[in-house]
Short mmCIF file of C-alpha atoms (C1' of nucleotides) in Angstrom, two decimals:
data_model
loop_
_atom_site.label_atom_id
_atom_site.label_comp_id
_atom_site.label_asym_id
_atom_site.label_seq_id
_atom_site.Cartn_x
_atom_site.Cartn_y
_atom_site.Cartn_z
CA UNK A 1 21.06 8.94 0.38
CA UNK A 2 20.14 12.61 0.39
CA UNK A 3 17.31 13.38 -1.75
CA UNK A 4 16.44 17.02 -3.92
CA UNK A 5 13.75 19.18 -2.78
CA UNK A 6 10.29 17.38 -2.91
CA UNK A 7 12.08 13.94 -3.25
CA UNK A 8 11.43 13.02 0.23
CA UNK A 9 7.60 14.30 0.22
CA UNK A 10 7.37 12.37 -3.06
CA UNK A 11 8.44 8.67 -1.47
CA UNK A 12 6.05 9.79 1.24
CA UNK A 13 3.06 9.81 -0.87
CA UNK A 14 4.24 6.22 -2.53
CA UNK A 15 4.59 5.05 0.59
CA UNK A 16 0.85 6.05 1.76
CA UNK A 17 -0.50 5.18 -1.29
CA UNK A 18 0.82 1.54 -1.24
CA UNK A 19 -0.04 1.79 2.29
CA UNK A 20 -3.78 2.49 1.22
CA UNK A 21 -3.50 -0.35 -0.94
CA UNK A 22 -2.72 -2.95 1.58
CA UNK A 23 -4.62 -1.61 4.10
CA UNK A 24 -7.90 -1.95 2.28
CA UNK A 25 -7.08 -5.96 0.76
CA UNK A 26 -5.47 -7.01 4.63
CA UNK A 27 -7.44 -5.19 7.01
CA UNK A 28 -6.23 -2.51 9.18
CA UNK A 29 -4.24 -5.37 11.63
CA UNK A 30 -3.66 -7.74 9.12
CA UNK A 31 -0.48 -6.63 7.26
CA UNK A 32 2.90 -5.39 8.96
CA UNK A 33 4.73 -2.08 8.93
CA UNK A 34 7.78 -4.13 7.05
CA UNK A 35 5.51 -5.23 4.43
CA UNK A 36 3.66 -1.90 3.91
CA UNK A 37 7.31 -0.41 3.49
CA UNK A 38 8.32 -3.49 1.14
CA UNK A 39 5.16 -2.63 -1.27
CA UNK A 40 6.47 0.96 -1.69
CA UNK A 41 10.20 -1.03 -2.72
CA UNK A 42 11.72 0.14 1.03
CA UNK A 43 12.88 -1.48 4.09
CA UNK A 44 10.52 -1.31 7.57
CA UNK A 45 13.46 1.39 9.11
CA UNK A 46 12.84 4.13 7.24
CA UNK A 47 9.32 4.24 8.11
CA UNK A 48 9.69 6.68 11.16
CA UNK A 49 11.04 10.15 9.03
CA UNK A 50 7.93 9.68 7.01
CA UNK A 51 5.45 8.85 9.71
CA UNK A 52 5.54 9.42 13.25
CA UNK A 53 3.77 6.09 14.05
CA UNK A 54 1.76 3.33 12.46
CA UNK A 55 -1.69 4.36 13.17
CA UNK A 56 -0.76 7.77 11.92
CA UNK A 57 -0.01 6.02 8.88
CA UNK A 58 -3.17 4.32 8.99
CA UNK A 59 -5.53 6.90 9.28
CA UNK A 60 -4.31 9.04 6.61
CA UNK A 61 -4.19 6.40 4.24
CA UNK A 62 -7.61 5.52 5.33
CA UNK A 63 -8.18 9.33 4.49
CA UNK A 64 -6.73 9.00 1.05
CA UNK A 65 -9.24 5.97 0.00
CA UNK A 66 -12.07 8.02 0.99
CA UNK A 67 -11.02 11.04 -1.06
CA UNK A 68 -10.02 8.79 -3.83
CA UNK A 69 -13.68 7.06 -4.02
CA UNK A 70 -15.00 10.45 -3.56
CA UNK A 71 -13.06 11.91 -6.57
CA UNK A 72 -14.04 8.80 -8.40
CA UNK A 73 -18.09 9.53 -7.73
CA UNK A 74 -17.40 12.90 -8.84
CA UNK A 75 -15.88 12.15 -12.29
CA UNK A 76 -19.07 9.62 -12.46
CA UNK A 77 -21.66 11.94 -11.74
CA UNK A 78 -20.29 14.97 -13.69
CA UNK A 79 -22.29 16.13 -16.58
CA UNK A 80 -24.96 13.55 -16.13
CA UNK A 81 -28.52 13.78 -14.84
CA UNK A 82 -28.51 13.66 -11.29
CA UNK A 83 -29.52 10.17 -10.14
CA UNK A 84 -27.31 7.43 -7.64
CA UNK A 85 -27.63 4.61 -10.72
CA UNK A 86 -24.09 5.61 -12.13
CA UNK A 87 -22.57 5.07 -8.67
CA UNK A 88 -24.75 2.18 -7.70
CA UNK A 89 -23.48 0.46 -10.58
CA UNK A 90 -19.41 0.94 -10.40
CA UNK A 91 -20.21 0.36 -6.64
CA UNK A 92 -22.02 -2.75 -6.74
CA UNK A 93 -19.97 -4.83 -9.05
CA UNK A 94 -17.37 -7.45 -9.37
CA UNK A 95 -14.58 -4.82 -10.52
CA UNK A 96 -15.12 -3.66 -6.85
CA UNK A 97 -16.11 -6.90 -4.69
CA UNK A 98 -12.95 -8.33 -6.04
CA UNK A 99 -10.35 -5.62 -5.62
CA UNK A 100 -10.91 -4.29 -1.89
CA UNK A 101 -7.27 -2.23 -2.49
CA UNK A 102 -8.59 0.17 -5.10
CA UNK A 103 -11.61 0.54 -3.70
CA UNK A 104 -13.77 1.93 -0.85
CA UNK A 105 -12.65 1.77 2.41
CA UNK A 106 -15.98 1.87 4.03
CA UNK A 107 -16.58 -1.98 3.77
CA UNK A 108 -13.41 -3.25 4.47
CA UNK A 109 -12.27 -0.91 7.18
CA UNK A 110 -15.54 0.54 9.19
CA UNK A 111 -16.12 -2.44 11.05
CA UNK A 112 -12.07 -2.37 12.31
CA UNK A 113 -12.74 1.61 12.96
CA UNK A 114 -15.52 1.57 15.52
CA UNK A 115 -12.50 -0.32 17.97
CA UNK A 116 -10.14 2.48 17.25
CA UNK A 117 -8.94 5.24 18.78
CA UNK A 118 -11.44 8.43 19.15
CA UNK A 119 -8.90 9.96 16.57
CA UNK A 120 -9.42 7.35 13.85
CA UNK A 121 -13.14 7.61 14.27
CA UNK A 122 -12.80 11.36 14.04
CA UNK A 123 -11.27 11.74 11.00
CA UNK A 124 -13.68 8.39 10.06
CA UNK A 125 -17.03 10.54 11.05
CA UNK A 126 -15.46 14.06 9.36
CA UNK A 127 -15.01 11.94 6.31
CA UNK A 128 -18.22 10.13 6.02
CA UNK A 129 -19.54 13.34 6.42
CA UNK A 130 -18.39 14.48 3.50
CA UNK A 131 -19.08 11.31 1.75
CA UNK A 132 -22.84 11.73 2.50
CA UNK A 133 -23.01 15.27 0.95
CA UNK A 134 -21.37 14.27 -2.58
CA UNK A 135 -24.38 11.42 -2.00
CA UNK A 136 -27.52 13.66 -1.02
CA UNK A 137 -26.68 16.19 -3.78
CA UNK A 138 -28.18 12.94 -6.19
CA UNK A 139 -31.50 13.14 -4.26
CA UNK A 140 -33.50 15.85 -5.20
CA UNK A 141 -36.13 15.45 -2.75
CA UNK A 142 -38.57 17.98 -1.07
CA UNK A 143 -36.76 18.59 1.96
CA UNK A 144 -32.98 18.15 2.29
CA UNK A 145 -33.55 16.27 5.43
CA UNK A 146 -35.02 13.20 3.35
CA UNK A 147 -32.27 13.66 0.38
CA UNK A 148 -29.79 13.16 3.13
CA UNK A 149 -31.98 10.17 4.93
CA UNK A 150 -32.45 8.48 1.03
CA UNK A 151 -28.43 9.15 0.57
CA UNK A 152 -27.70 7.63 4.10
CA UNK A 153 -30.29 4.48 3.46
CA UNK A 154 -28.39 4.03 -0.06
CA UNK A 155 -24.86 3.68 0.99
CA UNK A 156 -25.87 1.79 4.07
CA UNK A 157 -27.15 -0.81 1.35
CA UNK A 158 -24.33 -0.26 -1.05
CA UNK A 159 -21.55 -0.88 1.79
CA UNK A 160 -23.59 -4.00 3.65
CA UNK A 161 -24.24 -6.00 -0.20
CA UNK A 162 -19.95 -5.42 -0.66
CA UNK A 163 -18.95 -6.52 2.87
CA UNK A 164 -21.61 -9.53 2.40
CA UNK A 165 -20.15 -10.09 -1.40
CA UNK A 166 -16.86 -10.27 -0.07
CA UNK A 167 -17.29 -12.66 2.66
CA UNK A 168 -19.24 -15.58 0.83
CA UNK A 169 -17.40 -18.04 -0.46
CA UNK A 170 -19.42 -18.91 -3.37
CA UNK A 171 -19.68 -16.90 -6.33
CA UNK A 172 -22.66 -17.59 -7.67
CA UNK A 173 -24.24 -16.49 -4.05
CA UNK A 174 -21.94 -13.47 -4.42
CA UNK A 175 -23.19 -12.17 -7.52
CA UNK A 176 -27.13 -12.79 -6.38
CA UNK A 177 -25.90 -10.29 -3.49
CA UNK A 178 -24.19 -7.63 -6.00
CA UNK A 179 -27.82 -7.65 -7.98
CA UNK A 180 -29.99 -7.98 -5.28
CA UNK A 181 -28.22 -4.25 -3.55
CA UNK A 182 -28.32 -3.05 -7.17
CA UNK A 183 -32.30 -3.65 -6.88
CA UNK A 184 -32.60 -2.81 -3.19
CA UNK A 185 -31.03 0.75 -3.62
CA UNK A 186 -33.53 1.15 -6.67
CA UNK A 187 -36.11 0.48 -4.97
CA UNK A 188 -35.38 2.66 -2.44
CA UNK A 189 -35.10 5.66 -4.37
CA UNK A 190 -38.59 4.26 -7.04
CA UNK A 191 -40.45 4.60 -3.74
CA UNK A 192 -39.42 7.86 -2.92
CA UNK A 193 -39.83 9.02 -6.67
CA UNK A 194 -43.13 7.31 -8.10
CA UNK A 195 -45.14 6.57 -5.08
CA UNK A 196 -43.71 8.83 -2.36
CA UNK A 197 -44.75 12.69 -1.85
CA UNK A 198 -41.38 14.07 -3.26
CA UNK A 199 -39.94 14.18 -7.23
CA UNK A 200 -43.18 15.92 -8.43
CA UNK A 201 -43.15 19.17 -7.57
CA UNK A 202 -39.30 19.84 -8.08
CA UNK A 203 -39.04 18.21 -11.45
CA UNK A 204 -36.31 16.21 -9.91
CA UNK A 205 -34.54 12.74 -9.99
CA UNK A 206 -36.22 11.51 -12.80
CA UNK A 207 -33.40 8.57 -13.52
CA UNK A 208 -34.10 5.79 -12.21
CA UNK B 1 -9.64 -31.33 38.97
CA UNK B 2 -10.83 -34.51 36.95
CA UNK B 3 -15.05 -33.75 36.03
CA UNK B 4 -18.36 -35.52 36.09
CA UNK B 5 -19.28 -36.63 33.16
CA UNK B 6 -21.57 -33.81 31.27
CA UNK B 7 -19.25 -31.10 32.90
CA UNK B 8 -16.45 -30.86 30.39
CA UNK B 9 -19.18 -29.97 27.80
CA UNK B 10 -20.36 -27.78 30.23
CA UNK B 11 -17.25 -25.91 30.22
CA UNK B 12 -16.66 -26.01 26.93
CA UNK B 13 -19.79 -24.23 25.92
CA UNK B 14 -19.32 -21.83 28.56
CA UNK B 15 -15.63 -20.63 26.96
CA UNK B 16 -17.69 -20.51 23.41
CA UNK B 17 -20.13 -18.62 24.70
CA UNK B 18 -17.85 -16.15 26.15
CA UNK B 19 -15.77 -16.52 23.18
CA UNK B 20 -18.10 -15.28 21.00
CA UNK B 21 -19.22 -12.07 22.63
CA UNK B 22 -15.22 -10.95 23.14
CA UNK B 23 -14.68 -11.74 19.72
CA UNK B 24 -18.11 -9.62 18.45
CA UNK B 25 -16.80 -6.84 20.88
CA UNK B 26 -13.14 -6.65 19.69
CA UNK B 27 -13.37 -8.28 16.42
CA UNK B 28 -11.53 -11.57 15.34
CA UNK B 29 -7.74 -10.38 15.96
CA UNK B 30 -8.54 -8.50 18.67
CA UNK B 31 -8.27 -10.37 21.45
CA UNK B 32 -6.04 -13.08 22.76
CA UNK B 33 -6.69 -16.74 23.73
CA UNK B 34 -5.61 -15.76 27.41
CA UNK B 35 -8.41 -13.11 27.06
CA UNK B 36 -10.91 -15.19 25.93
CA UNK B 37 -9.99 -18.01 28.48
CA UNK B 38 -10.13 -15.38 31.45
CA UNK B 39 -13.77 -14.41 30.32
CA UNK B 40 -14.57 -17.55 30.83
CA UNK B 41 -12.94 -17.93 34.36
CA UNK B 42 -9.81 -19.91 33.64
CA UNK B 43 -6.34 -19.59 32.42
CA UNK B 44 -4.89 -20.22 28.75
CA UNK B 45 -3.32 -23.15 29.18
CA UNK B 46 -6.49 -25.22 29.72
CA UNK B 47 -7.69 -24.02 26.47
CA UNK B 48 -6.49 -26.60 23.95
CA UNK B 49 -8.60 -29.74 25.82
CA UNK B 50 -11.55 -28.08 24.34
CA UNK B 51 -10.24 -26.52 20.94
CA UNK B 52 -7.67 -27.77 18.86
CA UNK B 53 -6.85 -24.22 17.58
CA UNK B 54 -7.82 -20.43 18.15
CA UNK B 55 -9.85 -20.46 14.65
CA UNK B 56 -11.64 -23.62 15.51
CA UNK B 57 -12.76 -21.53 18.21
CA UNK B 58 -13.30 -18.66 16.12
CA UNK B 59 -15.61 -20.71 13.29
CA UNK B 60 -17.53 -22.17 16.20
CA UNK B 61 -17.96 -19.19 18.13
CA UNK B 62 -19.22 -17.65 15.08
CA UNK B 63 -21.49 -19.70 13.88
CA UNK B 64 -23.19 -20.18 17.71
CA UNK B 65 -23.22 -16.02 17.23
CA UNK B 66 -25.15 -16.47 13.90
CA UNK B 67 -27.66 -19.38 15.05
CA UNK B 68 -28.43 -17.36 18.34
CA UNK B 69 -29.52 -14.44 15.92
CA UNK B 70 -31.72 -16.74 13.66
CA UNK B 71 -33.47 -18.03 16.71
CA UNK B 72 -33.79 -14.70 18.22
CA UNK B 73 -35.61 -13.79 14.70
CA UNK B 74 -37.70 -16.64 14.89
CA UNK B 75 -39.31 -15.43 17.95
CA UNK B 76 -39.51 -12.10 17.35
CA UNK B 77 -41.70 -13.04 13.95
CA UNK B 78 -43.40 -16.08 15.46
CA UNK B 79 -47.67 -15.96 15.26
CA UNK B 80 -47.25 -12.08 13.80
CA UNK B 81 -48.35 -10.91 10.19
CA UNK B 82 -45.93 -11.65 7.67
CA UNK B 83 -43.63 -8.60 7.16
CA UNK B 84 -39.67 -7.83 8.26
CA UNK B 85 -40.70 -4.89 10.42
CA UNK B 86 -40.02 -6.33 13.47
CA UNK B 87 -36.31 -7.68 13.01
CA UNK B 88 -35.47 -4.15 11.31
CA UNK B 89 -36.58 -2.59 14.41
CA UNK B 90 -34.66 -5.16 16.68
CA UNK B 91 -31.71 -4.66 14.74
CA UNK B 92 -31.10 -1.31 13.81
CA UNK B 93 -31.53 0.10 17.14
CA UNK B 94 -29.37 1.57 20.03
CA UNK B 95 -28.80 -1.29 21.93
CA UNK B 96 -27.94 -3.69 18.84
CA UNK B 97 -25.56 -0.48 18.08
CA UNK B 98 -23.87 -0.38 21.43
CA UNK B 99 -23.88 -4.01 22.06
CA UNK B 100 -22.34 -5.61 19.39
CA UNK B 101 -20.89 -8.77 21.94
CA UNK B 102 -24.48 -9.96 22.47
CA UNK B 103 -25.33 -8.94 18.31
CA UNK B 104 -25.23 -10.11 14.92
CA UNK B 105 -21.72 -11.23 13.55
CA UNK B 106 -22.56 -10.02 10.65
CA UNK B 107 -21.93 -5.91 10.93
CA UNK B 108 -18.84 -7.28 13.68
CA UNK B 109 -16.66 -9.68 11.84
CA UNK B 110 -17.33 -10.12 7.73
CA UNK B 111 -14.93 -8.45 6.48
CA UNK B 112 -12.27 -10.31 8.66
CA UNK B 113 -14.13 -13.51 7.39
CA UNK B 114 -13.58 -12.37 3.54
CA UNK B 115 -9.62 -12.14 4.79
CA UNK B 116 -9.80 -15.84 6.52
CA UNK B 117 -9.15 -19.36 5.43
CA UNK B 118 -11.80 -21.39 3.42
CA UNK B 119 -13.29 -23.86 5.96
CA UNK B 120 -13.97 -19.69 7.90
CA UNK B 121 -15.52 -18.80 4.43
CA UNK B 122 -17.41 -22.08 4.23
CA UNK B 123 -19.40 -21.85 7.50
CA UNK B 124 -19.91 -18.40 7.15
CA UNK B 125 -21.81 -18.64 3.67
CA UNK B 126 -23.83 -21.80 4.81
CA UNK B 127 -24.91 -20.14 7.61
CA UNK B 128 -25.76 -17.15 5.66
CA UNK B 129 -27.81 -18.71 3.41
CA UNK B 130 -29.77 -20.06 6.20
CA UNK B 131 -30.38 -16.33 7.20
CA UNK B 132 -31.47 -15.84 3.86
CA UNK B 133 -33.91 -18.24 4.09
CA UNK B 134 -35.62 -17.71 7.18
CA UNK B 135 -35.83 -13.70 5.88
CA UNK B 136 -37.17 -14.44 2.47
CA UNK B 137 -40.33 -16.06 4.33
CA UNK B 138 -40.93 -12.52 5.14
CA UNK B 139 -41.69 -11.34 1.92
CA UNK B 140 -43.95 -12.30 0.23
CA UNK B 141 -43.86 -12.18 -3.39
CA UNK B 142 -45.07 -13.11 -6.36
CA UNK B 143 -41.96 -15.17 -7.03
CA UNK B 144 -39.27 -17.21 -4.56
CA UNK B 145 -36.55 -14.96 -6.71
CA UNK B 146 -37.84 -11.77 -6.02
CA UNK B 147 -38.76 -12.44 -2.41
CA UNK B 148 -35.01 -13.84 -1.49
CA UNK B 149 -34.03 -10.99 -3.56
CA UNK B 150 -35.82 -8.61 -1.53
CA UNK B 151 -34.71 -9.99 1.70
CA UNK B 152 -30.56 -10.07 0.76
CA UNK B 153 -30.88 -5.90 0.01
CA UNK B 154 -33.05 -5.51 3.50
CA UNK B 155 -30.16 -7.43 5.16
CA UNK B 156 -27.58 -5.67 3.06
CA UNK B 157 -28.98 -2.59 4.22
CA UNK B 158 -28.97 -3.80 7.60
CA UNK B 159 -25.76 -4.65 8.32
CA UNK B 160 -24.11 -1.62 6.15
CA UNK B 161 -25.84 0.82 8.80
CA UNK B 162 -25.14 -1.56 11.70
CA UNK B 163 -21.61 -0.93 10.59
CA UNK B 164 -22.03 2.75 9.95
CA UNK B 165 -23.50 3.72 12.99
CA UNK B 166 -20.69 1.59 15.03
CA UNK B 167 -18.18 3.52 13.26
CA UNK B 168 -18.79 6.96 13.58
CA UNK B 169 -18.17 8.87 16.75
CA UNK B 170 -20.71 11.40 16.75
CA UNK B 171 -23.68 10.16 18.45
CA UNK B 172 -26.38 12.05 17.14
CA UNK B 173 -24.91 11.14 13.17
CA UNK B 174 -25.12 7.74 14.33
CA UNK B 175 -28.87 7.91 15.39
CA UNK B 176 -29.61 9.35 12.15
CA UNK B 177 -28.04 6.66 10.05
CA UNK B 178 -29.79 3.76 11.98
CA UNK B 179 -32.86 5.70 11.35
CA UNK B 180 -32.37 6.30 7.53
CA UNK B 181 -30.95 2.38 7.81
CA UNK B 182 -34.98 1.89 9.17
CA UNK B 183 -36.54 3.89 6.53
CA UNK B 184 -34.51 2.53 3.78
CA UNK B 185 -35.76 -1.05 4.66
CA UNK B 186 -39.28 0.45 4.79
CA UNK B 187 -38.69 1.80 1.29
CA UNK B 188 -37.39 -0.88 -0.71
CA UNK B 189 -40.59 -3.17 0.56
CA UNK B 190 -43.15 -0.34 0.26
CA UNK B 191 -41.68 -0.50 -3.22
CA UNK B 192 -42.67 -3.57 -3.92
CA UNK B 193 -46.09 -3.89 -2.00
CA UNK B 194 -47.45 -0.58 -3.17
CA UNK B 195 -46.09 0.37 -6.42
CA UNK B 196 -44.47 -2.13 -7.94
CA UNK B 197 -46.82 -4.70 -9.45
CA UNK B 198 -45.93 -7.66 -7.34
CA UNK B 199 -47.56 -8.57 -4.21
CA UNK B 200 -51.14 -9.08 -6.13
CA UNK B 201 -50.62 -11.07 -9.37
CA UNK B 202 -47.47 -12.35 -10.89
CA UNK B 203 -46.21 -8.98 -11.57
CA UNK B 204 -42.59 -9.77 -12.08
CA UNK B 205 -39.84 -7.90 -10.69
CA UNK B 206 -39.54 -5.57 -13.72
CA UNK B 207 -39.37 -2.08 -11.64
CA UNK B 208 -37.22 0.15 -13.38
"C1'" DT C 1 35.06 24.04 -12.02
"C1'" DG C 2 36.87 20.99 -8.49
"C1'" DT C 3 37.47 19.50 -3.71
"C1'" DA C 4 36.25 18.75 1.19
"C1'" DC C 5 32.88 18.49 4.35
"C1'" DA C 6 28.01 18.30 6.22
"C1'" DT C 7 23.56 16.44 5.90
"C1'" DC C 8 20.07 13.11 6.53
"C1'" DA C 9 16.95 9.41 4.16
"C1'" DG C 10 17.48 4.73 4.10
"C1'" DT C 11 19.42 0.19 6.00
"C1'" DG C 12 19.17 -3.72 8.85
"C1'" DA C 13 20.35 -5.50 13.44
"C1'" DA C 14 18.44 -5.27 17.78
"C1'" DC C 15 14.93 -4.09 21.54
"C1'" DG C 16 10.96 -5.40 24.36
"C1'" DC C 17 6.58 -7.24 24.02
"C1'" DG C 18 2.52 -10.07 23.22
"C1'" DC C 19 0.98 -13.76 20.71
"C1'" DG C 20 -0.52 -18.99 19.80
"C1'" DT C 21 0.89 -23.13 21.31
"C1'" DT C 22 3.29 -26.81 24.16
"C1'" DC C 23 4.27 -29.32 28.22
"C1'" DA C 24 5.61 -30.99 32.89
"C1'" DC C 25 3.13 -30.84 36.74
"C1'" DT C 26 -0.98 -30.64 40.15
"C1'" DG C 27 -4.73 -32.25 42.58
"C1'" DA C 28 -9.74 -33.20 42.67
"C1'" DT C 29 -12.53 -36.77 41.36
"C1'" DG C 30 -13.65 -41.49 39.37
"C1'" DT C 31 -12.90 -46.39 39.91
"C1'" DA C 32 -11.34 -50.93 41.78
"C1'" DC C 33 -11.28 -53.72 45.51
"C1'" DT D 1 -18.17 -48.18 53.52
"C1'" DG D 2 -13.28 -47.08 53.36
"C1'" DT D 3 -8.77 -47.04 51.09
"C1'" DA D 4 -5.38 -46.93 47.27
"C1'" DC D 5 -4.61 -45.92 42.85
"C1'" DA D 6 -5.59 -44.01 38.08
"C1'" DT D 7 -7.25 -40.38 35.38
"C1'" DC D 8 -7.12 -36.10 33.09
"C1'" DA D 9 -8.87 -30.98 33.08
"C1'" DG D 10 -6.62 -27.08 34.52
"C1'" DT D 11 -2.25 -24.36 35.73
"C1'" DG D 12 1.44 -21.42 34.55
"C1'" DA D 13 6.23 -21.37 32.88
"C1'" DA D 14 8.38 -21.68 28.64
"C1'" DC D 15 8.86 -22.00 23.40
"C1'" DG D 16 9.51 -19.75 18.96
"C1'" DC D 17 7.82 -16.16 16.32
"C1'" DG D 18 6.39 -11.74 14.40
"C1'" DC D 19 5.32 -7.31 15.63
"C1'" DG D 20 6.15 -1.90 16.22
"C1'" DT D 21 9.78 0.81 17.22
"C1'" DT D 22 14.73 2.38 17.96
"C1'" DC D 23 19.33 3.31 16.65
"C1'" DA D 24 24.22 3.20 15.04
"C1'" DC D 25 25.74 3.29 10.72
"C1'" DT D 26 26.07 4.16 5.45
"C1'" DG D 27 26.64 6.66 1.49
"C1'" DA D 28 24.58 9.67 -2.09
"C1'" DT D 29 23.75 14.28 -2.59
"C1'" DG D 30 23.77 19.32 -1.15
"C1'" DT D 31 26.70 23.14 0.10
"C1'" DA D 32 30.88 26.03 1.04
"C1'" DC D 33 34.91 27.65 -0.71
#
DNA sequence: TGTACATCAGTGAACGCGCGTTCACTGATGTAC
DNA sequence: TGTACATCAGTGAACGCGCGTTCACTGATGTAC
């Protein structure tokens, strides 16, 4: 099968995006290079003239869940007042605790990444990076150093109350989690706003 | 090589032991049975007298991982004021960071545990709520809700930088996020104790 | 436009390898006398 | 106390299996004329 212009670079991107998929619900070692190919509707063989090995596979679909959850804050935050609640909330909820595939990589894959390879946790680190600016832009604080520390502190909490979520085993327990992050990352930013020495001054991040 | 009474047990809890921290260190799929037998001195073959499987192992050696960090939190809070200060600084520091084989399972191995059978999933969330428990004691609030509430989001927070910092491979990013990870803690209860109206009267947990 | 050939993405058998687990065997120690 | 036998934890070869990767082959499509 010879494929038109663009065909090939086409499957490619069906391929990584399935990839992505079930990645993120089976953990980086927990699903086969045959099955990654089956969810894209392909045998394991052709693999190799799309990728040149698995882990290259791995990180940039790894890549692609950041930028999606990236894109997805963005759409959130656009237009609105600035303030993390919007985020918070489509982070922290069921939606998201139970599908790990369309979601963040951060809690399902971080903990797999710090025993990669110094290029996993390269493109991990350039990535988070980025992450954490989309983040500190929502915390209008006196001194960028403490919008970044507040942004840091709040997806720290957001990622720890999904990975915890995720792993209990009873729902009701699961859902106390999801609320009590909601409150923690409030709280967080209430301090900073009402009683710290920021959010005065600069008019600021009023929201929460 | 027939033992003394006493010294099977003996062995056994040695290969646990040693069980655990490979596992913390290379996470639940990442090491072999051979592996884990050699750390504790002895070859594979030996291993199914003490274990009838590899995740009988893994539950036990898990949970021993868990229990030794409740006990380690018990005497790092024993005869001082009331507050979580100490375990935040015990845990979000460099050595927790670097040493996750002697650490907390949490940051190391839940979201394998969200991926693993239900008898995994059971122990994991009974032994989290006993976490839970000795943590809420820390706070204290006007209600049991809010306390327990107030102590998932500092352990949320917790582990999500825990698992942050692991992950990314710039050292002096990583610093920083165990050090907004610190503040962030310090937030959410200055929250409460300060401006919130909790922590005198009744005031309810109605923050925002 | 039609025909012959070249291309190369995709297939599936096969490769070497490491895994969890089993098992016949070993030999140090416990027990009986 | 000394001797003969029984026990069974530990050894390491072997098992079946699934993995990542390779490769000879296929056949639909592009290209030349």
């Amino acid at each position: 099968m010879r494929y038109a212009k663009g065909q090939k670079l086409h499957i490619r991107n069906r391929i990584l995006e399935r990839a992505s998929y079930g990645l993120l619900r089976k953990g980086i070692h927990g699903i086969s290079v045959a099955d990654l190919m089956k969810l894209a509707g392909m045998t394991h063989g052709g693999f190799y003239t799309h990728f040149e090995s698995r882990e290259a596979l791995v990180i940039e679909a790894f890549a692609l869940a950041i930028d999606r959850t990236v894109d997805r804050w963005l759409k959130l935050i656009k237009g609105k007042p600035v303030g993390i609640e919007a985020i918070v909330e489509s982070y922290l909820n069921r939606y998201h605790r139970d599908n790990p595939g369309n979601g963040c990589p951060l809690p399902s894959l971080s903990a797999d990444i710090s025993r990669s390879s110094p290029e996993t946790r390269r493109t991990f680190t350039k990535k988070l990076d980025g992450m954490i600016d989309v983040l500190t832009r929502l915390f209008p604080r006196e001194s960028a150093e403490v919008a970044r520390q507040d942004a840091v502190g709040a997806l720290a909490t957001m990622i720890g109350s999904i990975v915890l979520a995720r792993a209990v085993g009873n729902k009701m327990l699961s859902d106390d989690i999801l609320e009590a992050g909601r409150q923690a990352v409030r709280n967080q930013a209430a301090f900073r706003n009402r009683c710290g020495h920021s959010g005065e001054k600069n008019g600021s991040g009023v929201n929460m």
